[in-house]
Amino acid sequence: MRSGQLQEAFSAIDVELAAFERRIADGKTLPLAATVERVIELIKRLFIAYVAVAGKKPVPDVAADILEVFKTLAKGEPSWHAIRDNCRELVYYRNCINMGREDALPKVPEKMAVRTARHVYLYVKTRCIREKRLED
């Protein structure tokens, strides 16, 4: 994967996150399970794109769980652990939904999932800009 492909991944993911954010700003409700699954997939795709461009580690399978993909991303680079808990939070939401324990989730978890995904997106983008993998 070339840096142009990384830029394309960032652009596509930004468009999807912005669509979620517009719906939130417009006061519309988001479907909880679908939103959580989608933001997990978007962040996982971003991690895979970064690993592919960096070219130092084996590229994770797209079918792998987000925490496995994150493990590959962070291996040997502890600075990635700054967003580890954000990934775990998204997985926690998914697990609660799958176990029928929505009562264990915070208020408006679908909004929190989108905001968490945006946070991770910005962290990775800032890092890519600093590493000169992306333009500002």
mmCIF file of N, CA and C in Angstrom:
data_model
loop_
_atom_site.group_PDB
_atom_site.id
_atom_site.type_symbol
_atom_site.label_atom_id
_atom_site.label_comp_id
_atom_site.label_asym_id
_atom_site.label_seq_id
_atom_site.Cartn_x
_atom_site.Cartn_y
_atom_site.Cartn_z
ATOM 1 N N MET A 1 0.857 -1.183 0.000
ATOM 2 C CA MET A 1 0.000 0.000 0.000
ATOM 3 C C MET A 1 0.894 1.234 0.000
ATOM 4 N N ARG A 2 0.544 2.186 -0.821
ATOM 5 C CA ARG A 2 1.292 3.444 -0.895
ATOM 6 C C ARG A 2 0.600 4.498 -0.034
ATOM 7 N N SER A 3 1.317 5.617 0.197
ATOM 8 C CA SER A 3 0.745 6.674 1.032
ATOM 9 C C SER A 3 -0.514 7.262 0.409
ATOM 10 N N GLY A 4 -0.635 7.229 -0.928
ATOM 11 C CA GLY A 4 -1.863 7.685 -1.584
ATOM 12 C C GLY A 4 -3.048 6.835 -1.174
ATOM 13 N N GLN A 5 -2.805 5.544 -1.020
ATOM 14 C CA GLN A 5 -3.864 4.649 -0.564
ATOM 15 C C GLN A 5 -4.202 4.919 0.903
ATOM 16 N N LEU A 6 -3.206 5.295 1.684
ATOM 17 C CA LEU A 6 -3.457 5.648 3.077
ATOM 18 C C LEU A 6 -4.325 6.909 3.122
ATOM 19 N N GLN A 7 -3.999 7.889 2.296
ATOM 20 C CA GLN A 7 -4.800 9.111 2.232
ATOM 21 C C GLN A 7 -6.237 8.786 1.826
ATOM 22 N N GLU A 8 -6.407 7.884 0.868
ATOM 23 C CA GLU A 8 -7.752 7.478 0.441
ATOM 24 C C GLU A 8 -8.507 6.813 1.584
ATOM 25 N N ALA A 9 -7.821 5.987 2.360
ATOM 26 C CA ALA A 9 -8.457 5.339 3.507
ATOM 27 C C ALA A 9 -8.906 6.386 4.514
ATOM 28 N N PHE A 10 -8.042 7.349 4.813
ATOM 29 C CA PHE A 10 -8.410 8.411 5.739
ATOM 30 C C PHE A 10 -9.611 9.195 5.221
ATOM 31 N N SER A 11 -9.607 9.522 3.948
ATOM 32 C CA SER A 11 -10.710 10.298 3.371
ATOM 33 C C SER A 11 -12.028 9.548 3.454
ATOM 34 N N ALA A 12 -12.018 8.271 3.100
ATOM 35 C CA ALA A 12 -13.252 7.471 3.123
ATOM 36 C C ALA A 12 -13.779 7.314 4.544
ATOM 37 N N ILE A 13 -12.885 7.084 5.474
ATOM 38 C CA ILE A 13 -13.294 6.917 6.873
ATOM 39 C C ILE A 13 -13.812 8.233 7.430
ATOM 40 N N ASP A 14 -13.175 9.332 7.071
ATOM 41 C CA ASP A 14 -13.632 10.647 7.514
ATOM 42 C C ASP A 14 -15.049 10.919 7.025
ATOM 43 N N VAL A 15 -15.338 10.566 5.792
ATOM 44 C CA VAL A 15 -16.676 10.779 5.235
ATOM 45 C C VAL A 15 -17.719 10.009 6.047
ATOM 46 N N GLU A 16 -17.426 8.767 6.375
ATOM 47 C CA GLU A 16 -18.381 7.963 7.144
ATOM 48 C C GLU A 16 -18.552 8.490 8.563
ATOM 49 N N LEU A 17 -17.456 8.842 9.217
ATOM 50 C CA LEU A 17 -17.576 9.393 10.568
ATOM 51 C C LEU A 17 -18.334 10.717 10.547
ATOM 52 N N ALA A 18 -18.084 11.550 9.553
ATOM 53 C CA ALA A 18 -18.775 12.830 9.440
ATOM 54 C C ALA A 18 -20.281 12.622 9.246
ATOM 55 N N ALA A 19 -20.653 11.589 8.515
ATOM 56 C CA ALA A 19 -22.080 11.295 8.327
ATOM 57 C C ALA A 19 -22.729 10.935 9.660
ATOM 58 N N PHE A 20 -22.059 10.124 10.459
ATOM 59 C CA PHE A 20 -22.561 9.812 11.804
ATOM 60 C C PHE A 20 -22.672 11.096 12.637
ATOM 61 N N GLU A 21 -21.634 11.917 12.578
ATOM 62 C CA GLU A 21 -21.605 13.147 13.372
ATOM 63 C C GLU A 21 -22.717 14.115 12.958
ATOM 64 N N ARG A 22 -23.003 14.187 11.656
ATOM 65 C CA ARG A 22 -24.107 15.042 11.182
ATOM 66 C C ARG A 22 -25.441 14.557 11.733
ATOM 67 N N ARG A 23 -25.637 13.245 11.722
ATOM 68 C CA ARG A 23 -26.891 12.697 12.255
ATOM 69 C C ARG A 23 -27.020 13.019 13.741
ATOM 70 N N ILE A 24 -25.935 12.914 14.473
ATOM 71 C CA ILE A 24 -25.952 13.252 15.899
ATOM 72 C C ILE A 24 -26.280 14.740 16.075
ATOM 73 N N ALA A 25 -25.614 15.595 15.310
ATOM 74 C CA ALA A 25 -25.838 17.046 15.407
ATOM 75 C C ALA A 25 -27.274 17.420 15.045
ATOM 76 N N ASP A 26 -27.881 16.648 14.146
ATOM 77 C CA ASP A 26 -29.260 16.901 13.735
ATOM 78 C C ASP A 26 -30.279 16.308 14.706
ATOM 79 N N GLY A 27 -29.785 15.695 15.783
ATOM 80 C CA GLY A 27 -30.686 15.130 16.781
ATOM 81 C C GLY A 27 -31.297 13.796 16.400
ATOM 82 N N LYS A 28 -30.773 13.173 15.375
ATOM 83 C CA LYS A 28 -31.289 11.873 14.939
ATOM 84 C C LYS A 28 -30.658 10.765 15.762
ATOM 85 N N THR A 29 -31.389 9.695 15.939
ATOM 86 C CA THR A 29 -30.845 8.562 16.678
ATOM 87 C C THR A 29 -30.082 7.657 15.713
ATOM 88 N N LEU A 30 -29.095 7.015 16.251
ATOM 89 C CA LEU A 30 -28.297 6.065 15.481
ATOM 90 C C LEU A 30 -28.612 4.662 16.003
ATOM 91 N N PRO A 31 -28.668 3.682 15.120
ATOM 92 C CA PRO A 31 -28.881 2.312 15.595
ATOM 93 C C PRO A 31 -27.635 1.839 16.346
ATOM 94 N N LEU A 32 -27.817 1.479 17.596
ATOM 95 C CA LEU A 32 -26.683 1.177 18.473
ATOM 96 C C LEU A 32 -25.768 0.091 17.913
ATOM 97 N N ALA A 33 -26.297 -1.104 17.703
ATOM 98 C CA ALA A 33 -25.448 -2.234 17.290
ATOM 99 C C ALA A 33 -24.760 -1.958 15.956
ATOM 100 N N ALA A 34 -25.505 -1.463 14.997
ATOM 101 C CA ALA A 34 -24.922 -1.196 13.674
ATOM 102 C C ALA A 34 -23.863 -0.102 13.742
ATOM 103 N N THR A 35 -24.106 0.911 14.554
ATOM 104 C CA THR A 35 -23.136 1.998 14.679
ATOM 105 C C THR A 35 -21.845 1.504 15.311
ATOM 106 N N VAL A 36 -21.965 0.750 16.390
ATOM 107 C CA VAL A 36 -20.776 0.223 17.062
ATOM 108 C C VAL A 36 -19.992 -0.680 16.123
ATOM 109 N N GLU A 37 -20.677 -1.581 15.440
ATOM 110 C CA GLU A 37 -19.980 -2.481 14.505
ATOM 111 C C GLU A 37 -19.275 -1.693 13.405
ATOM 112 N N ARG A 38 -19.958 -0.691 12.875
ATOM 113 C CA ARG A 38 -19.372 0.070 11.769
ATOM 114 C C ARG A 38 -18.145 0.860 12.209
ATOM 115 N N VAL A 39 -18.211 1.519 13.361
ATOM 116 C CA VAL A 39 -17.033 2.297 13.778
ATOM 117 C C VAL A 39 -15.861 1.385 14.122
ATOM 118 N N ILE A 40 -16.146 0.209 14.648
ATOM 119 C CA ILE A 40 -15.065 -0.759 14.889
ATOM 120 C C ILE A 40 -14.408 -1.131 13.571
ATOM 121 N N GLU A 41 -15.217 -1.399 12.557
ATOM 122 C CA GLU A 41 -14.669 -1.753 11.244
ATOM 123 C C GLU A 41 -13.864 -0.607 10.644
ATOM 124 N N LEU A 42 -14.336 0.611 10.800
ATOM 125 C CA LEU A 42 -13.610 1.767 10.257
ATOM 126 C C LEU A 42 -12.247 1.928 10.917
ATOM 127 N N ILE A 43 -12.207 1.831 12.224
ATOM 128 C CA ILE A 43 -10.937 1.980 12.943
ATOM 129 C C ILE A 43 -9.997 0.821 12.608
ATOM 130 N N LYS A 44 -10.545 -0.370 12.530
ATOM 131 C CA LYS A 44 -9.722 -1.525 12.159
ATOM 132 C C LYS A 44 -9.118 -1.316 10.761
ATOM 133 N N ARG A 45 -9.920 -0.805 9.840
ATOM 134 C CA ARG A 45 -9.440 -0.534 8.482
ATOM 135 C C ARG A 45 -8.317 0.501 8.498
ATOM 136 N N LEU A 46 -8.452 1.496 9.347
ATOM 137 C CA LEU A 46 -7.416 2.515 9.471
ATOM 138 C C LEU A 46 -6.109 1.924 9.987
ATOM 139 N N PHE A 47 -6.197 1.072 10.993
ATOM 140 C CA PHE A 47 -5.008 0.414 11.539
ATOM 141 C C PHE A 47 -4.333 -0.454 10.477
ATOM 142 N N ILE A 48 -5.129 -1.213 9.745
ATOM 143 C CA ILE A 48 -4.570 -2.085 8.710
ATOM 144 C C ILE A 48 -3.878 -1.251 7.629
ATOM 145 N N ALA A 49 -4.490 -0.142 7.243
ATOM 146 C CA ALA A 49 -3.877 0.735 6.229
ATOM 147 C C ALA A 49 -2.541 1.286 6.727
ATOM 148 N N TYR A 50 -2.497 1.665 7.991
ATOM 149 C CA TYR A 50 -1.240 2.186 8.549
ATOM 150 C C TYR A 50 -0.161 1.111 8.531
ATOM 151 N N VAL A 51 -0.486 -0.078 8.994
ATOM 152 C CA VAL A 51 0.497 -1.169 9.028
ATOM 153 C C VAL A 51 0.994 -1.465 7.619
ATOM 154 N N ALA A 52 0.081 -1.465 6.651
ATOM 155 C CA ALA A 52 0.466 -1.754 5.266
ATOM 156 C C ALA A 52 1.434 -0.701 4.730
ATOM 157 N N VAL A 53 1.177 0.560 4.996
ATOM 158 C CA VAL A 53 2.050 1.630 4.498
ATOM 159 C C VAL A 53 3.387 1.633 5.222
ATOM 160 N N ALA A 54 3.353 1.393 6.528
ATOM 161 C CA ALA A 54 4.609 1.390 7.294
ATOM 162 C C ALA A 54 5.538 0.298 6.789
ATOM 163 N N GLY A 55 4.990 -0.830 6.380
ATOM 164 C CA GLY A 55 5.764 -1.899 5.782
ATOM 165 C C GLY A 55 6.727 -2.626 6.700
ATOM 166 N N LYS A 56 6.569 -2.508 7.998
ATOM 167 C CA LYS A 56 7.489 -3.145 8.945
ATOM 168 C C LYS A 56 6.930 -4.409 9.578
ATOM 169 N N LYS A 57 5.625 -4.589 9.485
ATOM 170 C CA LYS A 57 4.964 -5.712 10.157
ATOM 171 C C LYS A 57 4.053 -6.409 9.164
ATOM 172 N N PRO A 58 3.724 -7.673 9.436
ATOM 173 C CA PRO A 58 2.777 -8.348 8.546
ATOM 174 C C PRO A 58 1.410 -7.660 8.617
ATOM 175 N N VAL A 59 0.794 -7.488 7.473
ATOM 176 C CA VAL A 59 -0.505 -6.826 7.405
ATOM 177 C C VAL A 59 -1.574 -7.768 7.944
ATOM 178 N N PRO A 60 -2.319 -7.320 8.959
ATOM 179 C CA PRO A 60 -3.367 -8.176 9.538
ATOM 180 C C PRO A 60 -4.473 -8.476 8.531
ATOM 181 N N ASP A 61 -5.095 -9.598 8.719
ATOM 182 C CA ASP A 61 -6.240 -10.007 7.905
ATOM 183 C C ASP A 61 -7.414 -9.092 8.240
ATOM 184 N N VAL A 62 -8.180 -8.699 7.230
ATOM 185 C CA VAL A 62 -9.334 -7.832 7.467
ATOM 186 C C VAL A 62 -10.395 -8.511 8.320
ATOM 187 N N ALA A 63 -10.370 -9.834 8.394
ATOM 188 C CA ALA A 63 -11.341 -10.566 9.209
ATOM 189 C C ALA A 63 -10.937 -10.639 10.683
ATOM 190 N N ALA A 64 -9.717 -10.227 10.996
ATOM 191 C CA ALA A 64 -9.235 -10.287 12.380
ATOM 192 C C ALA A 64 -10.009 -9.306 13.253
ATOM 193 N N ASP A 65 -10.080 -9.610 14.538
ATOM 194 C CA ASP A 65 -10.729 -8.724 15.491
ATOM 195 C C ASP A 65 -9.902 -7.450 15.660
ATOM 196 N N ILE A 66 -10.554 -6.359 15.985
ATOM 197 C CA ILE A 66 -9.866 -5.071 16.139
ATOM 198 C C ILE A 66 -8.737 -5.142 17.167
ATOM 199 N N LEU A 67 -8.925 -5.895 18.242
ATOM 200 C CA LEU A 67 -7.861 -5.970 19.256
ATOM 201 C C LEU A 67 -6.655 -6.742 18.759
ATOM 202 N N GLU A 68 -6.873 -7.727 17.903
ATOM 203 C CA GLU A 68 -5.744 -8.440 17.283
ATOM 204 C C GLU A 68 -5.007 -7.525 16.309
ATOM 205 N N VAL A 69 -5.755 -6.751 15.555
ATOM 206 C CA VAL A 69 -5.137 -5.806 14.616
ATOM 207 C C VAL A 69 -4.353 -4.751 15.407
ATOM 208 N N PHE A 70 -4.950 -4.262 16.488
ATOM 209 C CA PHE A 70 -4.254 -3.276 17.318
ATOM 210 C C PHE A 70 -2.973 -3.857 17.898
ATOM 211 N N LYS A 71 -3.022 -5.107 18.295
ATOM 212 C CA LYS A 71 -1.839 -5.770 18.865
ATOM 213 C C LYS A 71 -0.686 -5.768 17.848
ATOM 214 N N THR A 72 -1.002 -6.048 16.598
ATOM 215 C CA THR A 72 0.012 -6.005 15.541
ATOM 216 C C THR A 72 0.541 -4.580 15.375
ATOM 217 N N LEU A 73 -0.366 -3.614 15.362
ATOM 218 C CA LEU A 73 0.013 -2.215 15.206
ATOM 219 C C LEU A 73 0.954 -1.762 16.319
ATOM 220 N N ALA A 74 0.623 -2.125 17.556
ATOM 221 C CA ALA A 74 1.354 -1.618 18.725
ATOM 222 C C ALA A 74 2.616 -2.410 19.061
ATOM 223 N N LYS A 75 2.775 -3.594 18.493
ATOM 224 C CA LYS A 75 3.921 -4.430 18.844
ATOM 225 C C LYS A 75 5.233 -3.685 18.583
ATOM 226 N N GLY A 76 6.002 -3.538 19.648
ATOM 227 C CA GLY A 76 7.294 -2.872 19.546
ATOM 228 C C GLY A 76 7.212 -1.353 19.505
ATOM 229 N N GLU A 77 6.004 -0.803 19.586
ATOM 230 C CA GLU A 77 5.834 0.650 19.548
ATOM 231 C C GLU A 77 4.855 1.066 20.646
ATOM 232 N N PRO A 78 5.336 1.203 21.865
ATOM 233 C CA PRO A 78 4.456 1.488 23.001
ATOM 234 C C PRO A 78 3.650 2.781 22.896
ATOM 235 N N SER A 79 4.056 3.708 22.065
ATOM 236 C CA SER A 79 3.306 4.967 21.962
ATOM 237 C C SER A 79 1.881 4.749 21.451
ATOM 238 N N TRP A 80 1.654 3.629 20.766
ATOM 239 C CA TRP A 80 0.292 3.325 20.295
ATOM 240 C C TRP A 80 -0.651 3.033 21.461
ATOM 241 N N HIS A 81 -0.103 2.688 22.604
ATOM 242 C CA HIS A 81 -0.962 2.326 23.734
ATOM 243 C C HIS A 81 -1.803 3.497 24.234
ATOM 244 N N ALA A 82 -1.526 4.688 23.750
ATOM 245 C CA ALA A 82 -2.334 5.855 24.105
ATOM 246 C C ALA A 82 -3.790 5.681 23.674
ATOM 247 N N ILE A 83 -4.030 4.868 22.645
ATOM 248 C CA ILE A 83 -5.408 4.662 22.168
ATOM 249 C C ILE A 83 -5.920 3.246 22.426
ATOM 250 N N ARG A 84 -5.159 2.454 23.135
ATOM 251 C CA ARG A 84 -5.562 1.071 23.419
ATOM 252 C C ARG A 84 -6.913 1.018 24.141
ATOM 253 N N ASP A 85 -7.081 1.843 25.168
ATOM 254 C CA ASP A 85 -8.333 1.812 25.927
ATOM 255 C C ASP A 85 -9.523 2.253 25.089
ATOM 256 N N ASN A 86 -9.295 3.106 24.106
ATOM 257 C CA ASN A 86 -10.384 3.494 23.211
ATOM 258 C C ASN A 86 -10.871 2.291 22.403
ATOM 259 N N CYS A 87 -9.936 1.486 21.943
ATOM 260 C CA CYS A 87 -10.298 0.273 21.200
ATOM 261 C C CYS A 87 -11.031 -0.706 22.111
ATOM 262 N N ARG A 88 -10.541 -0.841 23.307
ATOM 263 C CA ARG A 88 -11.185 -1.738 24.276
ATOM 264 C C ARG A 88 -12.594 -1.264 24.612
ATOM 265 N N GLU A 89 -12.777 0.039 24.679
ATOM 266 C CA GLU A 89 -14.099 0.590 24.964
ATOM 267 C C GLU A 89 -15.099 0.187 23.874
ATOM 268 N N LEU A 90 -14.686 0.305 22.622
ATOM 269 C CA LEU A 90 -15.563 -0.080 21.522
ATOM 270 C C LEU A 90 -15.905 -1.565 21.584
ATOM 271 N N VAL A 91 -14.925 -2.388 21.910
ATOM 272 C CA VAL A 91 -15.161 -3.828 22.038
ATOM 273 C C VAL A 91 -16.092 -4.105 23.218
ATOM 274 N N TYR A 92 -15.936 -3.366 24.301
ATOM 275 C CA TYR A 92 -16.829 -3.503 25.457
ATOM 276 C C TYR A 92 -18.271 -3.217 25.039
ATOM 277 N N TYR A 93 -18.480 -2.153 24.286
ATOM 278 C CA TYR A 93 -19.830 -1.833 23.809
ATOM 279 C C TYR A 93 -20.391 -2.997 23.005
ATOM 280 N N ARG A 94 -19.581 -3.503 22.082
ATOM 281 C CA ARG A 94 -20.035 -4.625 21.247
ATOM 282 C C ARG A 94 -20.368 -5.840 22.099
ATOM 283 N N ASN A 95 -19.528 -6.141 23.076
ATOM 284 C CA ASN A 95 -19.771 -7.303 23.939
ATOM 285 C C ASN A 95 -21.051 -7.128 24.755
ATOM 286 N N CYS A 96 -21.275 -5.942 25.287
ATOM 287 C CA CYS A 96 -22.511 -5.691 26.040
ATOM 288 C C CYS A 96 -23.736 -5.897 25.154
ATOM 289 N N ILE A 97 -23.674 -5.381 23.943
ATOM 290 C CA ILE A 97 -24.786 -5.533 23.001
ATOM 291 C C ILE A 97 -25.022 -7.017 22.713
ATOM 292 N N ASN A 98 -23.945 -7.743 22.426
ATOM 293 C CA ASN A 98 -24.066 -9.172 22.096
ATOM 294 C C ASN A 98 -24.600 -10.008 23.250
ATOM 295 N N MET A 99 -24.363 -9.546 24.479
ATOM 296 C CA MET A 99 -24.848 -10.282 25.650
ATOM 297 C C MET A 99 -26.192 -9.758 26.141
ATOM 298 N N GLY A 100 -26.776 -8.802 25.402
ATOM 299 C CA GLY A 100 -28.051 -8.246 25.811
ATOM 300 C C GLY A 100 -27.955 -7.402 27.073
ATOM 301 N N ARG A 101 -26.808 -6.805 27.292
ATOM 302 C CA ARG A 101 -26.575 -6.018 28.509
ATOM 303 C C ARG A 101 -26.402 -4.533 28.179
ATOM 304 N N GLU A 102 -27.302 -4.007 27.375
ATOM 305 C CA GLU A 102 -27.250 -2.586 27.051
ATOM 306 C C GLU A 102 -27.345 -1.721 28.308
ATOM 307 N N ASP A 103 -27.926 -2.292 29.382
ATOM 308 C CA ASP A 103 -28.023 -1.554 30.645
ATOM 309 C C ASP A 103 -26.647 -1.252 31.251
ATOM 310 N N ALA A 104 -25.623 -1.980 30.832
ATOM 311 C CA ALA A 104 -24.266 -1.777 31.352
ATOM 312 C C ALA A 104 -23.498 -0.710 30.565
ATOM 313 N N LEU A 105 -24.125 -0.174 29.540
ATOM 314 C CA LEU A 105 -23.478 0.834 28.699
ATOM 315 C C LEU A 105 -23.710 2.234 29.270
ATOM 316 N N PRO A 106 -22.840 3.175 28.913
ATOM 317 C CA PRO A 106 -23.060 4.561 29.356
ATOM 318 C C PRO A 106 -24.268 5.155 28.624
ATOM 319 N N LYS A 107 -24.689 6.335 29.046
ATOM 320 C CA LYS A 107 -25.759 7.025 28.328
ATOM 321 C C LYS A 107 -25.305 7.271 26.894
ATOM 322 N N VAL A 108 -26.223 7.208 25.989
ATOM 323 C CA VAL A 108 -26.013 7.422 24.549
ATOM 324 C C VAL A 108 -24.730 6.754 24.027
ATOM 325 N N PRO A 109 -24.634 5.446 24.166
ATOM 326 C CA PRO A 109 -23.404 4.755 23.758
ATOM 327 C C PRO A 109 -23.113 4.873 22.264
ATOM 328 N N GLU A 110 -24.145 5.022 21.441
ATOM 329 C CA GLU A 110 -23.894 5.170 20.006
ATOM 330 C C GLU A 110 -23.151 6.473 19.720
ATOM 331 N N LYS A 111 -23.479 7.531 20.442
ATOM 332 C CA LYS A 111 -22.755 8.798 20.277
ATOM 333 C C LYS A 111 -21.328 8.658 20.809
ATOM 334 N N MET A 112 -21.193 7.995 21.936
ATOM 335 C CA MET A 112 -19.865 7.790 22.512
ATOM 336 C C MET A 112 -18.983 6.971 21.562
ATOM 337 N N ALA A 113 -19.568 5.976 20.910
ATOM 338 C CA ALA A 113 -18.802 5.147 19.970
ATOM 339 C C ALA A 113 -18.287 5.993 18.807
ATOM 340 N N VAL A 114 -19.139 6.859 18.281
ATOM 341 C CA VAL A 114 -18.723 7.729 17.169
ATOM 342 C C VAL A 114 -17.635 8.695 17.636
ATOM 343 N N ARG A 115 -17.801 9.264 18.808
ATOM 344 C CA ARG A 115 -16.795 10.205 19.318
ATOM 345 C C ARG A 115 -15.473 9.504 19.613
ATOM 346 N N THR A 116 -15.550 8.298 20.118
ATOM 347 C CA THR A 116 -14.337 7.525 20.373
ATOM 348 C C THR A 116 -13.627 7.205 19.064
ATOM 349 N N ALA A 117 -14.401 6.812 18.057
ATOM 350 C CA ALA A 117 -13.814 6.519 16.745
ATOM 351 C C ALA A 117 -13.156 7.763 16.161
ATOM 352 N N ARG A 118 -13.796 8.922 16.320
ATOM 353 C CA ARG A 118 -13.200 10.163 15.800
ATOM 354 C C ARG A 118 -11.897 10.464 16.536
ATOM 355 N N HIS A 119 -11.879 10.245 17.831
ATOM 356 C CA HIS A 119 -10.664 10.460 18.614
ATOM 357 C C HIS A 119 -9.517 9.586 18.089
ATOM 358 N N VAL A 120 -9.793 8.306 17.876
ATOM 359 C CA VAL A 120 -8.765 7.388 17.363
ATOM 360 C C VAL A 120 -8.321 7.828 15.971
ATOM 361 N N TYR A 121 -9.274 8.192 15.133
ATOM 362 C CA TYR A 121 -8.975 8.667 13.783
ATOM 363 C C TYR A 121 -7.996 9.847 13.849
ATOM 364 N N LEU A 122 -8.299 10.823 14.699
ATOM 365 C CA LEU A 122 -7.442 12.011 14.801
ATOM 366 C C LEU A 122 -6.058 11.678 15.356
ATOM 367 N N TYR A 123 -6.002 10.752 16.291
ATOM 368 C CA TYR A 123 -4.711 10.331 16.832
ATOM 369 C C TYR A 123 -3.848 9.719 15.725
ATOM 370 N N VAL A 124 -4.436 8.796 14.957
ATOM 371 C CA VAL A 124 -3.680 8.123 13.890
ATOM 372 C C VAL A 124 -3.310 9.125 12.797
ATOM 373 N N LYS A 125 -4.231 10.006 12.457
ATOM 374 C CA LYS A 125 -3.939 10.987 11.407
ATOM 375 C C LYS A 125 -2.803 11.917 11.826
ATOM 376 N N THR A 126 -2.852 12.400 13.058
ATOM 377 C CA THR A 126 -1.794 13.276 13.556
ATOM 378 C C THR A 126 -0.443 12.565 13.520
ATOM 379 N N ARG A 127 -0.454 11.321 13.918
ATOM 380 C CA ARG A 127 0.784 10.540 13.893
ATOM 381 C C ARG A 127 1.301 10.389 12.459
ATOM 382 N N CYS A 128 0.400 10.116 11.526
ATOM 383 C CA CYS A 128 0.804 9.966 10.126
ATOM 384 C C CYS A 128 1.361 11.261 9.553
ATOM 385 N N ILE A 129 0.764 12.375 9.924
ATOM 386 C CA ILE A 129 1.271 13.677 9.463
ATOM 387 C C ILE A 129 2.667 13.909 10.039
ATOM 388 N N ARG A 130 2.811 13.641 11.332
ATOM 389 C CA ARG A 130 4.120 13.826 11.995
ATOM 390 C C ARG A 130 5.183 12.925 11.357
ATOM 391 N N GLU A 131 4.796 11.729 10.951
ATOM 392 C CA GLU A 131 5.726 10.786 10.330
ATOM 393 C C GLU A 131 5.892 11.024 8.841
ATOM 394 N N LYS A 132 5.217 12.038 8.322
ATOM 395 C CA LYS A 132 5.262 12.402 6.909
ATOM 396 C C LYS A 132 4.699 11.315 5.993
ATOM 397 N N ARG A 133 3.718 10.592 6.501
ATOM 398 C CA ARG A 133 3.011 9.604 5.689
ATOM 399 C C ARG A 133 1.796 10.230 5.012
ATOM 400 N N LEU A 134 1.369 11.394 5.531
ATOM 401 C CA LEU A 134 0.220 12.122 5.004
ATOM 402 C C LEU A 134 0.549 13.604 4.951
ATOM 403 N N GLU A 135 -0.171 14.319 4.087
ATOM 404 C CA GLU A 135 -0.099 15.781 4.063
ATOM 405 C C GLU A 135 -1.044 16.306 5.133
ATOM 406 N N ASP A 136 -0.815 17.535 5.602
ATOM 407 C CA ASP A 136 -1.720 18.158 6.584
ATOM 408 C C ASP A 136 -3.118 18.275 6.004
#
